[in-house]
Amino acid sequence: MSLLDLHDDDLLEIAGNLDLRGVSNLRKVNQRLRNLIETRPPTNIFSSVVVTADEDLKVVYNSLSGQETISYGNPEQNAEQNCRVNQKTLVGQDYREVFCRDFHLNIRYQKGVLDRLCVVEGVEGNNSLGFKRICETLQSRDTKLPVKFLRVFCDFQREVFQILSAVEPLTLKSLHILLFRDSTQQLDEYERLDQWRSAEELDGNVNVDSSTNFGRLLHFRKVTVCVERLFLKDLFDLRDAFLRNPHNEKFKSYFPNFPELQEFMDLLGMEKDSEDLEEDVLSKMYFRIPNSSDVLVIGVCLNLFKFRRLVVAEKYAGKDVIEDIGEHRIA
């Protein structure tokens, strides 16, 4: 009896015991197996998927059964004719096409919510074609991919849109965006996406041109961004938002220059000069939030500021919590 003499259910049981590359190879045996796997695909329940499109392509799949890593690239010799998959040479195949077939099969039949999806493009677009095919594969699903945490490292804002628009808005909780080339991103473009509006956390180097746009980010519970032009009046508004709404837990922004830094420190009651500040080392003041047991921590250094709402004020009693924020007016 040969493999092809088995009933469909037996073939599917075999497919269910293969690793990801094994399933991909099995469907290439003949048309019957291809149709069988495509109509009754093995279910994938990944907890996280990390895709890196550098000089080579690499995918790391994590699930309850363990971790599986698949690497795709060109061998050192005959690079234009062959490809390498996990150190195995495949003759006459392009590694990007092999990757796309595998990734499409695996991600297309993902069931359940991914805790984490990370898509990383190589610095300066070393494999921009590979990254493009990743975007196409994600967008080819019949339904949007449910993801809780999405991390996208790439060159341009438009590439973030392609990934972001392919995930399910209702499951997305956290966004981490790092752009290598775009210096200032257009918030208008992001705000068109339900995924942007529904996420709770934003991290990375999303670069806004002015702090006048901070209010457009307050639907996020936690924010880390960069700002080109920082104005004291906008920090007043940000302070008021934190005092009013317990939804806002953290707002952190890097800045290249803040002419009103010393004035800001004086209003906080900091007994030091701005010249004494260091990069990435925050000087902090702790304020009791009116009608609440929470504490508002305001920190500043040479290149960033941070507002953070902390619960259970008793934990910070040793931090010289100022009972009345009005004693040190920031407005």
Short mmCIF file of C-alpha atoms in Angstrom, two decimals:
data_model
loop_
_atom_site.label_atom_id
_atom_site.label_comp_id
_atom_site.label_asym_id
_atom_site.label_seq_id
_atom_site.Cartn_x
_atom_site.Cartn_y
_atom_site.Cartn_z
CA MET A 1 0.00 0.00 0.00
CA SER A 2 1.32 3.43 -0.92
CA LEU A 3 0.66 6.73 0.79
CA LEU A 4 -1.90 7.70 -1.81
CA ASP A 5 -3.94 4.53 -1.16
CA LEU A 6 -4.91 5.88 2.26
CA HIS A 7 -8.29 7.44 2.93
CA ASP A 8 -8.55 11.21 3.26
CA ASP A 9 -9.04 11.03 7.04
CA ASP A 10 -5.85 8.98 7.40
CA LEU A 11 -3.92 11.45 5.24
CA LEU A 12 -5.21 14.35 7.33
CA GLU A 13 -4.15 12.56 10.51
CA ILE A 14 -0.65 12.24 9.06
CA ALA A 15 -0.66 15.92 8.11
CA GLY A 16 -1.70 16.82 11.64
CA ASN A 17 1.46 15.18 13.00
CA LEU A 18 3.87 16.93 10.65
CA ASP A 19 5.77 20.10 11.41
CA LEU A 20 5.00 23.26 9.44
CA ARG A 21 7.49 22.56 6.67
CA GLY A 22 6.25 18.97 6.47
CA VAL A 23 2.69 20.08 5.77
CA SER A 24 3.96 22.47 3.11
CA ASN A 25 5.93 19.66 1.43
CA LEU A 26 3.03 17.20 1.67
CA ARG A 27 0.67 19.45 -0.26
CA LYS A 28 3.19 19.58 -3.13
CA VAL A 29 3.12 15.80 -3.70
CA ASN A 30 0.15 15.92 -6.06
CA GLN A 31 -3.12 17.70 -6.77
CA ARG A 32 -5.18 15.42 -4.52
CA LEU A 33 -3.09 16.23 -1.45
CA ARG A 34 -3.02 19.93 -2.36
CA ASN A 35 -6.83 20.03 -2.62
CA LEU A 36 -7.26 17.98 0.54
CA ILE A 37 -5.05 20.23 2.68
CA GLU A 38 -6.56 23.41 1.25
CA THR A 39 -10.16 22.27 1.81
CA ARG A 40 -9.55 20.63 5.20
CA PRO A 41 -6.42 22.39 6.44
CA PRO A 42 -4.69 21.49 9.70
CA THR A 43 -5.56 24.02 12.36
CA ASN A 44 -2.78 26.26 13.62
CA ILE A 45 -3.07 27.76 17.09
CA PHE A 46 0.00 29.93 17.38
CA SER A 47 0.52 32.15 20.41
CA SER A 48 3.03 34.37 18.61
CA VAL A 49 4.62 34.79 15.20
CA VAL A 50 7.79 36.78 14.56
CA VAL A 51 8.74 37.48 10.93
CA THR A 52 12.08 39.06 10.04
CA ALA A 53 12.74 40.19 6.47
CA ASP A 54 16.44 41.00 6.47
CA GLU A 55 18.95 39.66 3.92
CA ASP A 56 17.25 36.33 4.55
CA LEU A 57 13.72 35.65 5.75
CA LYS A 58 13.03 34.02 9.11
CA VAL A 59 9.79 33.09 10.85
CA VAL A 60 9.49 31.97 14.46
CA TYR A 61 6.19 30.28 15.37
CA ASN A 62 5.32 29.73 19.03
CA SER A 63 2.49 27.52 20.26
CA LEU A 64 1.65 25.32 23.24
CA SER A 65 3.58 22.48 21.62
CA GLY A 66 6.77 24.54 21.45
CA GLN A 67 8.69 26.77 19.08
CA GLU A 68 9.48 26.22 15.42
CA THR A 69 11.88 28.43 13.47
CA ILE A 70 12.11 28.40 9.68
CA SER A 71 14.84 30.31 7.84
CA TYR A 72 14.83 31.02 4.11
CA GLY A 73 17.72 32.34 2.05
CA ASN A 74 20.10 31.85 -0.82
CA PRO A 75 22.96 29.37 -0.53
CA GLU A 76 26.45 30.75 -1.05
CA GLN A 77 26.74 29.10 -4.44
CA ASN A 78 24.22 29.10 -7.32
CA ALA A 79 22.29 31.78 -5.50
CA GLU A 80 20.09 32.60 -8.45
CA GLN A 81 19.04 28.99 -9.07
CA ASN A 82 18.60 27.46 -5.63
CA CYS A 83 17.39 28.39 -2.19
CA ARG A 84 18.10 27.28 1.35
CA VAL A 85 15.41 26.41 3.89
CA ASN A 86 16.71 25.53 7.36
CA GLN A 87 20.09 24.61 5.85
CA LYS A 88 18.48 22.34 3.26
CA THR A 89 19.06 23.33 -0.37
CA LEU A 90 16.08 23.30 -2.72
CA VAL A 91 17.08 23.23 -6.37
CA GLY A 92 15.55 25.68 -8.83
CA GLN A 93 13.39 27.58 -6.35
CA ASP A 94 13.38 31.18 -5.17
CA TYR A 95 13.53 31.40 -1.37
CA ARG A 96 10.99 34.23 -1.29
CA GLU A 97 8.45 32.13 -3.16
CA VAL A 98 9.02 29.16 -0.84
CA PHE A 99 8.63 31.46 2.16
CA CYS A 100 5.40 32.92 0.79
CA ARG A 101 3.84 29.51 0.19
CA ASP A 102 4.72 28.36 3.69
CA PHE A 103 3.72 31.57 5.43
CA HIS A 104 0.45 31.79 3.51
CA LEU A 105 -0.49 28.23 4.46
CA ASN A 106 0.44 28.68 8.12
CA ILE A 107 -1.04 32.11 8.79
CA ARG A 108 -4.11 31.63 6.64
CA TYR A 109 -5.41 28.87 8.92
CA GLN A 110 -4.48 30.42 12.24
CA LYS A 111 -7.31 29.87 14.72
CA GLY A 112 -7.75 31.95 17.82
CA VAL A 113 -6.06 35.18 18.82
CA LEU A 114 -2.33 35.73 18.44
CA ASP A 115 -0.84 37.18 21.60
CA ARG A 116 1.95 38.75 19.54
CA LEU A 117 2.71 39.42 15.88
CA CYS A 118 6.07 41.01 15.07
CA VAL A 119 7.02 41.99 11.52
CA VAL A 120 10.51 43.38 11.16
CA GLU A 121 11.98 44.70 7.92
CA GLY A 122 15.74 44.77 7.60
CA VAL A 123 17.43 48.10 8.16
CA GLU A 124 17.36 50.21 4.99
CA GLY A 125 15.08 47.78 3.21
CA ASN A 126 17.50 44.89 2.78
CA ASN A 127 14.57 42.69 1.81
CA SER A 128 11.80 45.07 0.81
CA LEU A 129 10.38 42.49 -1.60
CA GLY A 130 10.14 39.95 1.22
CA PHE A 131 8.38 42.52 3.40
CA LYS A 132 5.95 43.28 0.58
CA ARG A 133 5.03 39.61 0.28
CA ILE A 134 4.45 39.42 4.04
CA CYS A 135 1.94 42.28 3.72
CA GLU A 136 0.21 40.59 0.78
CA THR A 137 -0.08 37.31 2.68
CA LEU A 138 -1.64 38.94 5.73
CA GLN A 139 -4.12 40.79 3.55
CA SER A 140 -5.07 37.60 1.67
CA ARG A 141 -6.86 36.06 4.65
CA ASP A 142 -10.64 35.70 4.43
CA THR A 143 -10.92 37.45 7.80
CA LYS A 144 -8.62 39.92 9.52
CA LEU A 145 -5.98 38.32 11.71
CA PRO A 146 -6.85 38.59 15.42
CA VAL A 147 -3.81 39.95 17.28
CA LYS A 148 -3.35 41.46 20.74
CA PHE A 149 0.14 42.97 20.40
CA LEU A 150 1.43 44.18 17.05
CA ARG A 151 5.03 45.25 16.46
CA VAL A 152 6.06 46.65 13.08
CA PHE A 153 9.61 47.79 12.34
CA CYS A 154 9.99 49.07 8.79
CA ASP A 155 11.06 52.01 6.64
CA PHE A 156 7.88 53.91 5.82
CA GLN A 157 4.49 54.75 7.27
CA ARG A 158 2.66 53.26 4.29
CA GLU A 159 4.11 49.85 5.19
CA VAL A 160 2.69 50.14 8.69
CA PHE A 161 -0.75 50.75 7.15
CA GLN A 162 -0.51 47.55 5.13
CA ILE A 163 0.19 45.46 8.22
CA LEU A 164 -2.11 47.34 10.57
CA SER A 165 -5.09 47.21 8.24
CA ALA A 166 -4.81 43.40 8.06
CA VAL A 167 -5.39 42.79 11.78
CA GLU A 168 -8.69 42.62 13.65
CA PRO A 169 -9.48 45.96 15.37
CA LEU A 170 -11.51 44.43 18.21
CA THR A 171 -8.65 42.29 19.52
CA LEU A 172 -5.79 44.76 19.11
CA LYS A 173 -4.53 46.12 22.43
CA SER A 174 -1.00 47.38 21.83
CA LEU A 175 0.92 48.93 18.93
CA HIS A 176 4.69 49.22 18.71
CA ILE A 177 5.85 51.11 15.62
CA LEU A 178 9.45 51.84 14.70
CA LEU A 179 10.21 53.55 11.40
CA PHE A 180 13.74 53.67 10.04
CA ARG A 181 13.26 56.38 7.39
CA ASP A 182 10.04 58.39 7.78
CA SER A 183 10.94 61.29 10.06
CA THR A 184 7.44 62.65 10.71
CA GLN A 185 4.30 60.59 10.32
CA GLN A 186 0.87 61.86 9.35
CA LEU A 187 -1.62 61.29 12.16
CA ASP A 188 -4.46 61.90 9.71
CA GLU A 189 -3.49 58.74 7.87
CA TYR A 190 -3.35 56.65 11.03
CA GLU A 191 -6.68 57.98 12.27
CA ARG A 192 -8.48 56.54 9.26
CA LEU A 193 -7.89 53.04 10.60
CA ASP A 194 -10.20 51.38 13.13
CA GLN A 195 -7.15 49.53 14.43
CA TRP A 196 -5.48 52.80 15.43
CA ARG A 197 -8.59 54.09 17.15
CA SER A 198 -9.29 50.88 19.08
CA ALA A 199 -5.78 50.08 20.39
CA GLU A 200 -5.02 50.93 24.02
CA GLU A 201 -1.25 51.36 23.94
CA LEU A 202 1.13 53.08 21.52
CA ASP A 203 4.88 52.70 21.71
CA GLY A 204 7.83 53.37 19.43
CA ASN A 205 9.04 56.36 17.45
CA VAL A 206 5.81 57.73 15.98
CA ASN A 207 6.99 61.28 15.38
CA VAL A 208 4.47 64.11 15.58
CA ASP A 209 5.44 67.55 14.38
CA SER A 210 4.02 69.51 17.33
CA SER A 211 2.78 68.92 20.87
CA THR A 212 -0.49 70.59 19.82
CA ASN A 213 -1.38 67.12 18.52
CA PHE A 214 -1.03 65.38 21.90
CA GLY A 215 -4.80 65.54 22.43
CA ARG A 216 -5.28 63.31 19.39
CA LEU A 217 -3.42 60.53 21.18
CA LEU A 218 -5.33 60.53 24.46
CA HIS A 219 -7.62 57.68 23.41
CA PHE A 220 -4.57 55.49 24.08
CA ARG A 221 -4.16 54.46 27.71
CA LYS A 222 -0.36 54.45 27.40
CA VAL A 223 1.66 56.50 24.89
CA THR A 224 5.32 56.75 23.91
CA VAL A 225 6.08 59.05 20.97
CA CYS A 226 8.54 61.64 19.69
CA VAL A 227 7.69 65.30 19.14
CA GLU A 228 9.54 67.83 17.02
CA ARG A 229 8.23 71.00 18.71
CA LEU A 230 7.24 70.94 22.38
CA PHE A 231 5.26 73.79 23.98
CA LEU A 232 4.62 74.36 27.67
CA LYS A 233 0.94 75.19 27.14
CA ASP A 234 0.35 71.70 25.75
CA LEU A 235 1.86 70.14 28.86
CA PHE A 236 -0.72 72.08 30.89
CA ASP A 237 -3.49 70.47 28.81
CA LEU A 238 -1.88 67.06 29.19
CA ARG A 239 -1.67 67.52 32.97
CA ASP A 240 -5.36 68.42 33.11
CA ALA A 241 -6.30 65.36 31.07
CA PHE A 242 -4.49 63.09 33.54
CA LEU A 243 -6.20 64.76 36.50
CA ARG A 244 -9.65 64.35 34.94
CA ASN A 245 -9.52 60.91 33.41
CA PRO A 246 -8.13 57.75 35.08
CA HIS A 247 -8.10 56.12 31.63
CA ASN A 248 -4.82 57.91 30.90
CA GLU A 249 -2.02 56.02 32.64
CA LYS A 250 1.18 57.06 30.86
CA PHE A 251 2.29 59.65 28.34
CA LYS A 252 5.97 59.76 27.44
CA SER A 253 7.55 61.81 24.69
CA TYR A 254 11.08 62.37 23.47
CA PHE A 255 11.94 65.84 22.21
CA PRO A 256 15.03 67.33 20.50
CA ASN A 257 14.58 70.76 22.08
CA PHE A 258 12.34 72.38 24.70
CA PRO A 259 13.06 76.13 25.12
CA GLU A 260 10.66 76.37 28.09
CA LEU A 261 12.26 73.49 29.98
CA GLN A 262 13.54 75.61 32.88
CA GLU A 263 10.16 77.31 33.27
CA PHE A 264 8.48 73.89 33.31
CA MET A 265 10.83 72.69 36.04
CA ASP A 266 10.26 75.84 38.10
CA LEU A 267 6.49 75.39 37.93
CA LEU A 268 6.88 71.81 39.10
CA GLY A 269 8.89 73.00 42.07
CA MET A 270 12.08 71.23 41.05
CA GLU A 271 15.03 72.73 42.87
CA LYS A 272 17.59 72.35 40.12
CA ASP A 273 18.61 73.94 36.85
CA SER A 274 17.88 72.42 33.46
CA GLU A 275 21.63 72.42 32.84
CA ASP A 276 21.96 69.80 35.58
CA LEU A 277 19.66 67.33 33.82
CA GLU A 278 20.99 64.26 32.05
CA GLU A 279 19.65 62.32 29.07
CA ASP A 280 17.29 59.44 29.92
CA VAL A 281 17.60 60.09 33.69
CA LEU A 282 14.29 61.52 34.91
CA SER A 283 13.91 64.02 37.71
CA LYS A 284 10.46 63.36 39.19
CA MET A 285 7.81 65.08 41.25
CA TYR A 286 4.86 63.24 42.85
CA PHE A 287 1.45 64.89 43.17
CA ARG A 288 -1.68 63.59 44.85
CA ILE A 289 -4.57 63.60 42.37
CA PRO A 290 -7.56 65.49 43.85
CA ASN A 291 -10.49 63.32 44.99
CA SER A 292 -8.44 60.19 44.40
CA SER A 293 -5.87 57.99 46.11
CA ASP A 294 -3.81 57.95 42.90
CA VAL A 295 -0.56 59.79 42.34
CA LEU A 296 0.49 61.75 39.26
CA VAL A 297 4.22 61.45 38.62
CA ILE A 298 5.73 64.08 36.34
CA GLY A 299 9.29 63.47 35.25
CA VAL A 300 11.63 65.34 32.95
CA CYS A 301 15.18 65.14 31.66
CA LEU A 302 17.16 66.63 28.80
CA ASN A 303 15.49 64.64 26.05
CA LEU A 304 12.11 63.43 27.33
CA PHE A 305 9.24 64.02 29.72
CA LYS A 306 6.79 61.56 31.23
CA PHE A 307 3.39 61.80 32.91
CA ARG A 308 2.28 58.68 34.75
CA ARG A 309 -0.72 57.94 36.91
CA LEU A 310 0.08 55.51 39.71
CA VAL A 311 -2.57 53.77 41.81
CA VAL A 312 -2.44 53.13 45.57
CA ALA A 313 -0.80 56.34 46.71
CA GLU A 314 0.30 54.75 50.00
CA LYS A 315 3.06 52.94 48.11
CA TYR A 316 4.60 56.29 47.26
CA ALA A 317 4.37 57.90 50.71
CA GLY A 318 8.15 57.92 50.94
CA LYS A 319 8.42 59.85 47.67
CA ASP A 320 7.42 63.23 49.17
CA VAL A 321 4.00 63.18 47.59
CA ILE A 322 2.64 66.73 47.32
CA GLU A 323 -0.89 66.65 48.67
CA ASP A 324 -2.15 69.68 46.77
CA ILE A 325 -1.07 69.92 43.15
CA GLY A 326 -2.08 73.58 43.34
CA GLU A 327 0.94 74.31 45.51
CA HIS A 328 3.08 73.91 42.43
CA ARG A 329 0.96 75.25 39.62
CA ILE A 330 1.65 74.02 36.10
CA ALA A 331 -0.72 76.52 34.64
#
